[in-house]
Amino acid sequence: MKARTYALIAAWLVAIIYGVTFTIAKDVMPKYIDAFGFIFLRVGGSMLLFWLCTLFVKTEKIERKDFPRILAAAFFGVAFNMLTFFKGLSYTSPIMGAVLMVTTPMIVLVLSAIIMKERMENRKILGILLGLAGTMTLILYGKSMVNAPNASLGNLLVFVNAVSYGFYLILVKKLMDKYNALSFVKWIYLFGFLMVIPFGWGKFQAVDWGLVPTSAYLKIGFVVVVSTFLTYLLNLLSMRELKPTTVAVFIYLQPLFASIFAIGLGKDSLSWVKIGSAILIFIGVYLVTQKKSNKPQESVSEEQ
């Protein structure tokens, strides 16, 4: 029970950090650095941090047969996922980008039912639908779209990213059950970095770093260290105790926290629509994260 509580706290922290990241990343690109250049910096910096960690934390040797899964996880969870997301975010608004990410729990639920033969409990389906309703209400009535030069393309790319991340959550679960997190994450980021080099190197070189203000450097640092390195570790911690569908539903909280952050900066205002949306989202997350209490203890532990 204690481990599950820590896992849920980790999932909440990830949602808060990601909610803040939408606005922070949007402040940096494409004004100072192109989306693909930012991804090159983000993945490369995180890869170095993960490999540095292995100098202080003992890791296991990965079996050769598991490298195809790691390569697939690197593609869906790092390279393709981040390239489509950041490019999409550079075209659409932060709030809309956050909202479109909520399609991930639906995707993961379906993929889990197909690939992992996970049962689609009525309680989980209701929770996901309530969260979806709250999130769509938040975007449709909560904030006008601003700073979105090509919203249609941006929204499509963010949706493609959500599908990609759904595949990643399914792929990485089996690795989590077999290895210590750092043992395979360092490889996921190494392969992911190699995949993004062809797209990001030229854009990274094109940046005139002398014109980039200190505030932008700090925001880039936040995205690399906190939004990528730290959240990846927290996500893996939560996935050790929770099902992929449970972890995915926390994405519903991202647009909520994105709105709270925007309101705090004076870029948005509070309304009853937003309060109602927030209530629906929280109820949805609650329903999905609660375990059935009427089962024997053995079954409950297997459900985690």
PDB file of C-alpha atoms in Angstrom:
ATOM      1  CA  MET A   1       0.000   0.000   0.000  1.00  0.00           C
ATOM      2  CA  LYS A   2       2.835   2.365   0.882  1.00  0.00           C
ATOM      3  CA  ALA A   3       4.595   1.751  -2.439  1.00  0.00           C
ATOM      4  CA  ARG A   4       1.363   2.461  -4.308  1.00  0.00           C
ATOM      5  CA  THR A   5       0.959   5.756  -2.422  1.00  0.00           C
ATOM      6  CA  TYR A   6       4.463   6.841  -3.453  1.00  0.00           C
ATOM      7  CA  ALA A   7       3.681   5.826  -7.025  1.00  0.00           C
ATOM      8  CA  LEU A   8       0.526   7.968  -7.059  1.00  0.00           C
ATOM      9  CA  ILE A   9       2.436  10.950  -5.590  1.00  0.00           C
ATOM     10  CA  ALA A  10       5.053  10.530  -8.340  1.00  0.00           C
ATOM     11  CA  ALA A  11       2.312  10.496 -10.992  1.00  0.00           C
ATOM     12  CA  TRP A  12       0.808  13.706  -9.542  1.00  0.00           C
ATOM     13  CA  LEU A  13       4.203  15.433  -9.603  1.00  0.00           C
ATOM     14  CA  VAL A  14       4.708  14.438 -13.245  1.00  0.00           C
ATOM     15  CA  ALA A  15       1.318  15.925 -14.169  1.00  0.00           C
ATOM     16  CA  ILE A  16       2.152  19.208 -12.385  1.00  0.00           C
ATOM     17  CA  ILE A  17       5.586  19.487 -14.021  1.00  0.00           C
ATOM     18  CA  TYR A  18       4.229  18.714 -17.495  1.00  0.00           C
ATOM     19  CA  GLY A  19       1.398  21.202 -17.010  1.00  0.00           C
ATOM     20  CA  VAL A  20       3.956  23.937 -16.297  1.00  0.00           C
ATOM     21  CA  THR A  21       6.205  22.786 -19.156  1.00  0.00           C
ATOM     22  CA  PHE A  22       3.668  23.617 -21.879  1.00  0.00           C
ATOM     23  CA  THR A  23       3.967  27.350 -21.163  1.00  0.00           C
ATOM     24  CA  ILE A  24       7.700  27.332 -20.370  1.00  0.00           C
ATOM     25  CA  ALA A  25       8.652  25.507 -23.590  1.00  0.00           C
ATOM     26  CA  LYS A  26       6.355  27.747 -25.629  1.00  0.00           C
ATOM     27  CA  ASP A  27       8.217  30.805 -24.280  1.00  0.00           C
ATOM     28  CA  VAL A  28      11.492  29.496 -25.765  1.00  0.00           C
ATOM     29  CA  MET A  29      10.437  28.137 -29.155  1.00  0.00           C
ATOM     30  CA  PRO A  30      10.315  28.993 -31.924  1.00  0.00           C
ATOM     31  CA  LYS A  31      11.475  32.486 -30.858  1.00  0.00           C
ATOM     32  CA  TYR A  32      14.967  31.454 -29.715  1.00  0.00           C
ATOM     33  CA  ILE A  33      15.303  27.855 -30.909  1.00  0.00           C
ATOM     34  CA  ASP A  34      13.415  25.696 -33.400  1.00  0.00           C
ATOM     35  CA  ALA A  35      11.383  22.777 -32.012  1.00  0.00           C
ATOM     36  CA  PHE A  36      13.723  20.133 -33.450  1.00  0.00           C
ATOM     37  CA  GLY A  37      16.794  21.985 -32.155  1.00  0.00           C
ATOM     38  CA  PHE A  38      15.174  22.076 -28.720  1.00  0.00           C
ATOM     39  CA  ILE A  39      14.555  18.312 -28.886  1.00  0.00           C
ATOM     40  CA  PHE A  40      18.217  17.721 -29.787  1.00  0.00           C
ATOM     41  CA  LEU A  41      19.201  19.694 -26.676  1.00  0.00           C
ATOM     42  CA  ARG A  42      16.531  18.097 -24.496  1.00  0.00           C
ATOM     43  CA  VAL A  43      17.246  14.464 -25.391  1.00  0.00           C
ATOM     44  CA  GLY A  44      21.026  14.929 -25.519  1.00  0.00           C
ATOM     45  CA  GLY A  45      21.132  16.664 -22.134  1.00  0.00           C
ATOM     46  CA  SER A  46      18.873  14.071 -20.511  1.00  0.00           C
ATOM     47  CA  MET A  47      20.908  11.220 -22.013  1.00  0.00           C
ATOM     48  CA  LEU A  48      24.075  12.618 -20.397  1.00  0.00           C
ATOM     49  CA  LEU A  49      22.301  12.926 -17.035  1.00  0.00           C
ATOM     50  CA  PHE A  50      21.041   9.324 -17.161  1.00  0.00           C
ATOM     51  CA  TRP A  51      24.474   7.940 -18.068  1.00  0.00           C
ATOM     52  CA  LEU A  52      26.099  10.050 -15.329  1.00  0.00           C
ATOM     53  CA  CYS A  53      23.664   8.522 -12.832  1.00  0.00           C
ATOM     54  CA  THR A  54      24.894   5.048 -13.743  1.00  0.00           C
ATOM     55  CA  LEU A  55      28.315   6.005 -12.363  1.00  0.00           C
ATOM     56  CA  PHE A  56      26.745   6.158  -8.890  1.00  0.00           C
ATOM     57  CA  VAL A  57      23.902   3.623  -9.191  1.00  0.00           C
ATOM     58  CA  LYS A  58      24.498  -0.039  -9.980  1.00  0.00           C
ATOM     59  CA  THR A  59      22.715  -1.179 -13.142  1.00  0.00           C
ATOM     60  CA  GLU A  60      22.002  -4.595 -14.629  1.00  0.00           C
ATOM     61  CA  LYS A  61      23.177  -5.985 -17.943  1.00  0.00           C
ATOM     62  CA  ILE A  62      20.412  -5.949 -20.557  1.00  0.00           C
ATOM     63  CA  GLU A  63      19.760  -9.241 -22.324  1.00  0.00           C
ATOM     64  CA  ARG A  64      20.282  -9.068 -26.081  1.00  0.00           C
ATOM     65  CA  LYS A  65      16.721 -10.233 -26.777  1.00  0.00           C
ATOM     66  CA  ASP A  66      15.339  -7.134 -24.972  1.00  0.00           C
ATOM     67  CA  PHE A  67      17.134  -4.575 -27.152  1.00  0.00           C
ATOM     68  CA  PRO A  68      14.465  -4.636 -29.912  1.00  0.00           C
ATOM     69  CA  ARG A  69      11.899  -3.610 -27.277  1.00  0.00           C
ATOM     70  CA  ILE A  70      14.269  -0.897 -26.009  1.00  0.00           C
ATOM     71  CA  LEU A  71      14.732   0.377 -29.577  1.00  0.00           C
ATOM     72  CA  ALA A  72      10.954   0.501 -30.032  1.00  0.00           C
ATOM     73  CA  ALA A  73      10.564   2.301 -26.687  1.00  0.00           C
ATOM     74  CA  ALA A  74      13.240   4.802 -27.748  1.00  0.00           C
ATOM     75  CA  PHE A  75      11.364   5.493 -30.972  1.00  0.00           C
ATOM     76  CA  PHE A  76       7.848   5.785 -29.521  1.00  0.00           C
ATOM     77  CA  GLY A  77       8.780   7.250 -26.111  1.00  0.00           C
ATOM     78  CA  VAL A  78      11.627   9.623 -27.008  1.00  0.00           C
ATOM     79  CA  ALA A  79      12.329  10.340 -30.683  1.00  0.00           C
ATOM     80  CA  PHE A  80       8.987  10.242 -32.515  1.00  0.00           C
ATOM     81  CA  ASN A  81       7.070  11.212 -29.377  1.00  0.00           C
ATOM     82  CA  MET A  82       9.100  14.347 -28.608  1.00  0.00           C
ATOM     83  CA  LEU A  83       9.645  15.462 -32.215  1.00  0.00           C
ATOM     84  CA  THR A  84       5.917  15.420 -32.988  1.00  0.00           C
ATOM     85  CA  PHE A  85       4.992  16.989 -29.645  1.00  0.00           C
ATOM     86  CA  PHE A  86       7.394  19.932 -29.710  1.00  0.00           C
ATOM     87  CA  LYS A  87       6.781  20.612 -33.391  1.00  0.00           C
ATOM     88  CA  GLY A  88       3.040  20.473 -32.755  1.00  0.00           C
ATOM     89  CA  LEU A  89       3.361  22.729 -29.695  1.00  0.00           C
ATOM     90  CA  SER A  90       5.238  25.321 -31.783  1.00  0.00           C
ATOM     91  CA  TYR A  91       2.192  25.490 -34.082  1.00  0.00           C
ATOM     92  CA  THR A  92      -0.672  25.365 -31.571  1.00  0.00           C
ATOM     93  CA  SER A  93      -1.499  26.927 -28.180  1.00  0.00           C
ATOM     94  CA  PRO A  94      -0.121  25.496 -24.895  1.00  0.00           C
ATOM     95  CA  ILE A  95      -3.578  24.790 -23.463  1.00  0.00           C
ATOM     96  CA  MET A  96      -4.801  23.081 -26.646  1.00  0.00           C
ATOM     97  CA  GLY A  97      -1.611  21.034 -26.744  1.00  0.00           C
ATOM     98  CA  ALA A  98      -2.136  19.934 -23.155  1.00  0.00           C
ATOM     99  CA  VAL A  99      -5.754  19.022 -23.834  1.00  0.00           C
ATOM    100  CA  LEU A 100      -4.979  16.884 -26.865  1.00  0.00           C
ATOM    101  CA  MET A 101      -2.620  14.822 -24.733  1.00  0.00           C
ATOM    102  CA  VAL A 102      -5.666  13.522 -22.844  1.00  0.00           C
ATOM    103  CA  THR A 103      -6.424  11.196 -25.723  1.00  0.00           C
ATOM    104  CA  THR A 104      -3.508   9.079 -24.433  1.00  0.00           C
ATOM    105  CA  PRO A 105      -5.473   7.345 -21.613  1.00  0.00           C
ATOM    106  CA  MET A 106      -8.134   6.275 -24.108  1.00  0.00           C
ATOM    107  CA  ILE A 107      -5.433   4.983 -26.458  1.00  0.00           C
ATOM    108  CA  VAL A 108      -3.603   3.159 -23.654  1.00  0.00           C
ATOM    109  CA  LEU A 109      -6.852   1.597 -22.419  1.00  0.00           C
ATOM    110  CA  VAL A 110      -7.584   0.199 -25.878  1.00  0.00           C
ATOM    111  CA  LEU A 111      -3.982  -0.907 -26.485  1.00  0.00           C
ATOM    112  CA  SER A 112      -3.830  -2.566 -23.053  1.00  0.00           C
ATOM    113  CA  ALA A 113      -7.037  -4.466 -23.802  1.00  0.00           C
ATOM    114  CA  ILE A 114      -5.643  -5.627 -27.168  1.00  0.00           C
ATOM    115  CA  ILE A 115      -1.955  -6.210 -26.387  1.00  0.00           C
ATOM    116  CA  MET A 116      -1.901  -6.989 -22.655  1.00  0.00           C
ATOM    117  CA  LYS A 117      -5.401  -8.513 -22.481  1.00  0.00           C
ATOM    118  CA  GLU A 118      -6.176  -6.088 -19.649  1.00  0.00           C
ATOM    119  CA  ARG A 119      -9.845  -5.999 -18.681  1.00  0.00           C
ATOM    120  CA  MET A 120     -11.685  -2.749 -19.390  1.00  0.00           C
ATOM    121  CA  GLU A 121     -13.442  -2.221 -16.057  1.00  0.00           C
ATOM    122  CA  ASN A 122     -16.581  -0.072 -16.122  1.00  0.00           C
ATOM    123  CA  ARG A 123     -15.171   2.135 -13.343  1.00  0.00           C
ATOM    124  CA  LYS A 124     -12.047   2.922 -15.387  1.00  0.00           C
ATOM    125  CA  ILE A 125     -14.044   3.603 -18.535  1.00  0.00           C
ATOM    126  CA  LEU A 126     -16.337   5.991 -16.602  1.00  0.00           C
ATOM    127  CA  GLY A 127     -13.337   7.756 -15.039  1.00  0.00           C
ATOM    128  CA  ILE A 128     -11.651   8.244 -18.405  1.00  0.00           C
ATOM    129  CA  LEU A 129     -14.850   9.548 -20.001  1.00  0.00           C
ATOM    130  CA  LEU A 130     -15.433  12.010 -17.122  1.00  0.00           C
ATOM    131  CA  GLY A 131     -11.837  13.234 -17.402  1.00  0.00           C
ATOM    132  CA  LEU A 132     -12.226  13.597 -21.153  1.00  0.00           C
ATOM    133  CA  ALA A 133     -15.466  15.556 -20.715  1.00  0.00           C
ATOM    134  CA  GLY A 134     -13.841  17.902 -18.199  1.00  0.00           C
ATOM    135  CA  THR A 135     -10.822  18.465 -20.378  1.00  0.00           C
ATOM    136  CA  MET A 136     -12.757  19.128 -23.568  1.00  0.00           C
ATOM    137  CA  THR A 137     -14.961  21.586 -21.666  1.00  0.00           C
ATOM    138  CA  LEU A 138     -11.828  23.318 -20.420  1.00  0.00           C
ATOM    139  CA  ILE A 139     -10.514  23.917 -23.916  1.00  0.00           C
ATOM    140  CA  LEU A 140     -13.806  24.664 -25.672  1.00  0.00           C
ATOM    141  CA  TYR A 141     -15.033  27.205 -23.121  1.00  0.00           C
ATOM    142  CA  GLY A 142     -12.071  27.922 -20.863  1.00  0.00           C
ATOM    143  CA  LYS A 143      -9.567  29.820 -22.980  1.00  0.00           C
ATOM    144  CA  SER A 144      -9.355  31.266 -26.466  1.00  0.00           C
ATOM    145  CA  MET A 145      -6.610  29.976 -28.712  1.00  0.00           C
ATOM    146  CA  VAL A 146      -3.686  32.380 -28.882  1.00  0.00           C
ATOM    147  CA  ASN A 147      -0.177  32.162 -30.296  1.00  0.00           C
ATOM    148  CA  ALA A 148      -1.188  29.328 -32.642  1.00  0.00           C
ATOM    149  CA  PRO A 149       0.184  29.999 -36.176  1.00  0.00           C
ATOM    150  CA  ASN A 150      -0.993  26.643 -37.605  1.00  0.00           C
ATOM    151  CA  ALA A 151      -3.388  25.132 -35.079  1.00  0.00           C
ATOM    152  CA  SER A 152      -4.712  22.328 -37.315  1.00  0.00           C
ATOM    153  CA  LEU A 153      -1.260  20.896 -38.101  1.00  0.00           C
ATOM    154  CA  GLY A 154      -0.103  21.471 -34.538  1.00  0.00           C
ATOM    155  CA  ASN A 155      -3.122  19.673 -33.086  1.00  0.00           C
ATOM    156  CA  LEU A 156      -2.614  16.728 -35.467  1.00  0.00           C
ATOM    157  CA  LEU A 157       1.051  16.404 -34.472  1.00  0.00           C
ATOM    158  CA  VAL A 158       0.195  16.519 -30.754  1.00  0.00           C
ATOM    159  CA  PHE A 159      -2.449  13.823 -31.277  1.00  0.00           C
ATOM    160  CA  VAL A 160       0.097  11.639 -33.151  1.00  0.00           C
ATOM    161  CA  ASN A 161       2.443  12.192 -30.202  1.00  0.00           C
ATOM    162  CA  ALA A 162      -0.274  10.991 -27.814  1.00  0.00           C
ATOM    163  CA  VAL A 163      -0.675   7.759 -29.814  1.00  0.00           C
ATOM    164  CA  SER A 164       3.115   7.290 -29.816  1.00  0.00           C
ATOM    165  CA  TYR A 165       3.295   7.765 -26.035  1.00  0.00           C
ATOM    166  CA  GLY A 166       0.491   5.248 -25.597  1.00  0.00           C
ATOM    167  CA  PHE A 167       2.578   2.622 -27.401  1.00  0.00           C
ATOM    168  CA  TYR A 168       5.588   3.546 -25.253  1.00  0.00           C
ATOM    169  CA  LEU A 169       3.703   3.008 -21.970  1.00  0.00           C
ATOM    170  CA  ILE A 170       2.743  -0.481 -23.101  1.00  0.00           C
ATOM    171  CA  LEU A 171       6.263  -1.351 -24.343  1.00  0.00           C
ATOM    172  CA  VAL A 172       8.140  -0.146 -21.271  1.00  0.00           C
ATOM    173  CA  LYS A 173       5.947  -1.971 -18.738  1.00  0.00           C
ATOM    174  CA  LYS A 174       7.605  -5.344 -19.442  1.00  0.00           C
ATOM    175  CA  LEU A 175      11.054  -3.781 -19.086  1.00  0.00           C
ATOM    176  CA  MET A 176       9.994  -2.302 -15.731  1.00  0.00           C
ATOM    177  CA  ASP A 177       8.981  -5.754 -14.482  1.00  0.00           C
ATOM    178  CA  LYS A 178      12.396  -7.196 -15.412  1.00  0.00           C
ATOM    179  CA  TYR A 179      15.057  -4.520 -14.809  1.00  0.00           C
ATOM    180  CA  ASN A 180      16.042  -1.645 -12.591  1.00  0.00           C
ATOM    181  CA  ALA A 181      14.809   1.566 -14.258  1.00  0.00           C
ATOM    182  CA  LEU A 182      18.219   3.134 -14.970  1.00  0.00           C
ATOM    183  CA  SER A 183      19.443  -0.104 -16.541  1.00  0.00           C
ATOM    184  CA  PHE A 184      17.289   0.386 -19.622  1.00  0.00           C
ATOM    185  CA  VAL A 185      16.418   4.115 -19.555  1.00  0.00           C
ATOM    186  CA  LYS A 186      20.027   5.041 -20.321  1.00  0.00           C
ATOM    187  CA  TRP A 187      19.792   2.882 -23.448  1.00  0.00           C
ATOM    188  CA  ILE A 188      16.363   4.274 -24.388  1.00  0.00           C
ATOM    189  CA  TYR A 189      17.772   7.807 -24.310  1.00  0.00           C
ATOM    190  CA  LEU A 190      21.006   6.863 -26.089  1.00  0.00           C
ATOM    191  CA  PHE A 191      19.081   5.299 -28.981  1.00  0.00           C
ATOM    192  CA  GLY A 192      16.522   8.096 -28.878  1.00  0.00           C
ATOM    193  CA  PHE A 193      19.272  10.698 -29.144  1.00  0.00           C
ATOM    194  CA  LEU A 194      20.797   8.939 -32.162  1.00  0.00           C
ATOM    195  CA  MET A 195      17.342   9.005 -33.781  1.00  0.00           C
ATOM    196  CA  VAL A 196      16.819  12.760 -33.287  1.00  0.00           C
ATOM    197  CA  ILE A 197      20.300  13.847 -34.453  1.00  0.00           C
ATOM    198  CA  PRO A 198      19.327  13.940 -38.184  1.00  0.00           C
ATOM    199  CA  PHE A 199      16.354  16.202 -37.377  1.00  0.00           C
ATOM    200  CA  GLY A 200      17.807  18.436 -34.665  1.00  0.00           C
ATOM    201  CA  TRP A 201      21.522  18.938 -35.326  1.00  0.00           C
ATOM    202  CA  GLY A 202      21.107  21.520 -38.095  1.00  0.00           C
ATOM    203  CA  LYS A 203      18.475  23.471 -36.115  1.00  0.00           C
ATOM    204  CA  PHE A 204      20.670  23.351 -33.003  1.00  0.00           C
ATOM    205  CA  GLN A 205      23.649  24.737 -34.940  1.00  0.00           C
ATOM    206  CA  ALA A 206      21.520  27.546 -36.362  1.00  0.00           C
ATOM    207  CA  VAL A 207      20.852  29.061 -32.914  1.00  0.00           C
ATOM    208  CA  ASP A 208      22.658  32.329 -32.173  1.00  0.00           C
ATOM    209  CA  TRP A 209      23.325  31.625 -28.491  1.00  0.00           C
ATOM    210  CA  GLY A 210      24.621  35.150 -27.955  1.00  0.00           C
ATOM    211  CA  LEU A 211      21.108  36.497 -28.517  1.00  0.00           C
ATOM    212  CA  VAL A 212      19.454  34.043 -26.122  1.00  0.00           C
ATOM    213  CA  PRO A 213      18.625  35.773 -22.790  1.00  0.00           C
ATOM    214  CA  THR A 214      19.375  34.264 -19.392  1.00  0.00           C
ATOM    215  CA  SER A 215      15.671  33.646 -18.770  1.00  0.00           C
ATOM    216  CA  ALA A 216      15.515  31.434 -21.874  1.00  0.00           C
ATOM    217  CA  TYR A 217      18.589  29.479 -20.740  1.00  0.00           C
ATOM    218  CA  LEU A 218      16.899  28.851 -17.389  1.00  0.00           C
ATOM    219  CA  LYS A 219      13.716  27.661 -19.122  1.00  0.00           C
ATOM    220  CA  ILE A 220      15.707  25.332 -21.387  1.00  0.00           C
ATOM    221  CA  GLY A 221      17.484  23.980 -18.303  1.00  0.00           C
ATOM    222  CA  PHE A 222      14.131  23.392 -16.591  1.00  0.00           C
ATOM    223  CA  VAL A 223      12.829  21.417 -19.571  1.00  0.00           C
ATOM    224  CA  VAL A 224      15.977  19.255 -19.759  1.00  0.00           C
ATOM    225  CA  VAL A 225      16.532  18.576 -16.055  1.00  0.00           C
ATOM    226  CA  VAL A 226      13.040  18.719 -14.536  1.00  0.00           C
ATOM    227  CA  SER A 227      10.561  18.134 -17.383  1.00  0.00           C
ATOM    228  CA  THR A 228      12.581  15.312 -18.963  1.00  0.00           C
ATOM    229  CA  PHE A 229      15.154  13.728 -16.640  1.00  0.00           C
ATOM    230  CA  LEU A 230      13.211  14.006 -13.371  1.00  0.00           C
ATOM    231  CA  THR A 231       9.769  13.248 -14.821  1.00  0.00           C
ATOM    232  CA  TYR A 232      11.089  10.153 -16.600  1.00  0.00           C
ATOM    233  CA  LEU A 233      12.375   8.800 -13.291  1.00  0.00           C
ATOM    234  CA  LEU A 234       9.108   9.674 -11.535  1.00  0.00           C
ATOM    235  CA  ASN A 235       7.069   8.079 -14.320  1.00  0.00           C
ATOM    236  CA  LEU A 236       9.077   4.872 -14.064  1.00  0.00           C
ATOM    237  CA  LEU A 237       8.615   4.881 -10.282  1.00  0.00           C
ATOM    238  CA  SER A 238       4.855   5.166 -10.709  1.00  0.00           C
ATOM    239  CA  MET A 239       4.768   2.487 -13.432  1.00  0.00           C
ATOM    240  CA  ARG A 240       6.455  -0.035 -11.147  1.00  0.00           C
ATOM    241  CA  GLU A 241       3.344  -0.052  -8.957  1.00  0.00           C
ATOM    242  CA  LEU A 242       0.568   1.101 -11.296  1.00  0.00           C
ATOM    243  CA  LYS A 243      -0.924  -0.187 -14.536  1.00  0.00           C
ATOM    244  CA  PRO A 244      -0.211   1.747 -17.762  1.00  0.00           C
ATOM    245  CA  THR A 245      -3.868   2.806 -17.911  1.00  0.00           C
ATOM    246  CA  THR A 246      -3.640   4.305 -14.411  1.00  0.00           C
ATOM    247  CA  VAL A 247      -0.415   6.192 -15.197  1.00  0.00           C
ATOM    248  CA  ALA A 248      -1.869   7.468 -18.484  1.00  0.00           C
ATOM    249  CA  VAL A 249      -4.986   8.948 -16.876  1.00  0.00           C
ATOM    250  CA  PHE A 250      -2.834  11.461 -14.985  1.00  0.00           C
ATOM    251  CA  ILE A 251      -2.344  13.171 -18.339  1.00  0.00           C
ATOM    252  CA  TYR A 252      -5.851  14.541 -17.744  1.00  0.00           C
ATOM    253  CA  LEU A 253      -4.367  16.746 -15.026  1.00  0.00           C
ATOM    254  CA  GLN A 254      -1.902  18.447 -17.382  1.00  0.00           C
ATOM    255  CA  PRO A 255      -4.326  20.958 -18.962  1.00  0.00           C
ATOM    256  CA  LEU A 256      -5.694  21.705 -15.506  1.00  0.00           C
ATOM    257  CA  PHE A 257      -2.240  22.564 -14.151  1.00  0.00           C
ATOM    258  CA  ALA A 258      -1.374  24.358 -17.396  1.00  0.00           C
ATOM    259  CA  SER A 259      -4.401  26.610 -16.834  1.00  0.00           C
ATOM    260  CA  ILE A 260      -3.546  27.168 -13.150  1.00  0.00           C
ATOM    261  CA  PHE A 261      -0.007  28.181 -14.150  1.00  0.00           C
ATOM    262  CA  ALA A 262      -1.310  30.535 -16.834  1.00  0.00           C
ATOM    263  CA  ILE A 263      -3.768  32.085 -14.351  1.00  0.00           C
ATOM    264  CA  GLY A 264      -0.933  32.550 -11.849  1.00  0.00           C
ATOM    265  CA  LEU A 265       1.052  34.477 -14.469  1.00  0.00           C
ATOM    266  CA  GLY A 266      -1.949  36.641 -15.270  1.00  0.00           C
ATOM    267  CA  LYS A 267      -2.292  35.144 -18.754  1.00  0.00           C
ATOM    268  CA  ASP A 268      -5.669  33.579 -18.005  1.00  0.00           C
ATOM    269  CA  SER A 269      -8.624  34.062 -15.654  1.00  0.00           C
ATOM    270  CA  LEU A 270     -10.686  31.787 -13.424  1.00  0.00           C
ATOM    271  CA  SER A 271     -14.298  30.962 -14.285  1.00  0.00           C
ATOM    272  CA  TRP A 272     -17.051  28.585 -13.203  1.00  0.00           C
ATOM    273  CA  VAL A 273     -16.519  26.612 -16.404  1.00  0.00           C
ATOM    274  CA  LYS A 274     -12.905  25.959 -15.412  1.00  0.00           C
ATOM    275  CA  ILE A 275     -13.874  25.057 -11.851  1.00  0.00           C
ATOM    276  CA  GLY A 276     -16.490  22.590 -13.134  1.00  0.00           C
ATOM    277  CA  SER A 277     -14.001  21.124 -15.602  1.00  0.00           C
ATOM    278  CA  ALA A 278     -11.454  20.678 -12.829  1.00  0.00           C
ATOM    279  CA  ILE A 279     -13.993  18.802 -10.684  1.00  0.00           C
ATOM    280  CA  LEU A 280     -14.792  16.401 -13.545  1.00  0.00           C
ATOM    281  CA  ILE A 281     -11.077  15.789 -14.152  1.00  0.00           C
ATOM    282  CA  PHE A 282     -10.361  15.078 -10.477  1.00  0.00           C
ATOM    283  CA  ILE A 283     -13.337  12.684 -10.213  1.00  0.00           C
ATOM    284  CA  GLY A 284     -12.114  10.900 -13.336  1.00  0.00           C
ATOM    285  CA  VAL A 285      -8.602  10.480 -11.972  1.00  0.00           C
ATOM    286  CA  TYR A 286     -10.007   9.285  -8.628  1.00  0.00           C
ATOM    287  CA  LEU A 287     -12.158   6.592 -10.260  1.00  0.00           C
ATOM    288  CA  VAL A 288      -9.297   5.254 -12.362  1.00  0.00           C
ATOM    289  CA  THR A 289      -6.716   5.210  -9.569  1.00  0.00           C
ATOM    290  CA  GLN A 290      -8.899   3.488  -6.938  1.00  0.00           C
ATOM    291  CA  LYS A 291      -8.560  -0.266  -6.520  1.00  0.00           C
ATOM    292  CA  LYS A 292     -11.469  -2.601  -5.838  1.00  0.00           C
ATOM    293  CA  SER A 293     -11.649  -3.329  -2.125  1.00  0.00           C
ATOM    294  CA  ASN A 294     -13.962  -6.349  -2.287  1.00  0.00           C
ATOM    295  CA  LYS A 295     -11.308  -8.720  -3.631  1.00  0.00           C
ATOM    296  CA  PRO A 296      -9.034 -11.004  -1.608  1.00  0.00           C
ATOM    297  CA  GLN A 297      -5.655  -9.494  -0.727  1.00  0.00           C
ATOM    298  CA  GLU A 298      -3.831 -11.714  -3.231  1.00  0.00           C
ATOM    299  CA  SER A 299      -5.947 -10.411  -6.084  1.00  0.00           C
ATOM    300  CA  VAL A 300      -5.590  -6.824  -4.941  1.00  0.00           C
ATOM    301  CA  SER A 301      -1.802  -7.059  -4.967  1.00  0.00           C
ATOM    302  CA  GLU A 302      -1.931  -8.406  -8.489  1.00  0.00           C
ATOM    303  CA  GLU A 303      -4.084  -5.474  -9.572  1.00  0.00           C
ATOM    304  CA  GLN A 304      -1.466  -2.904  -8.581  1.00  0.00           C
TER     305      GLN A 304
END
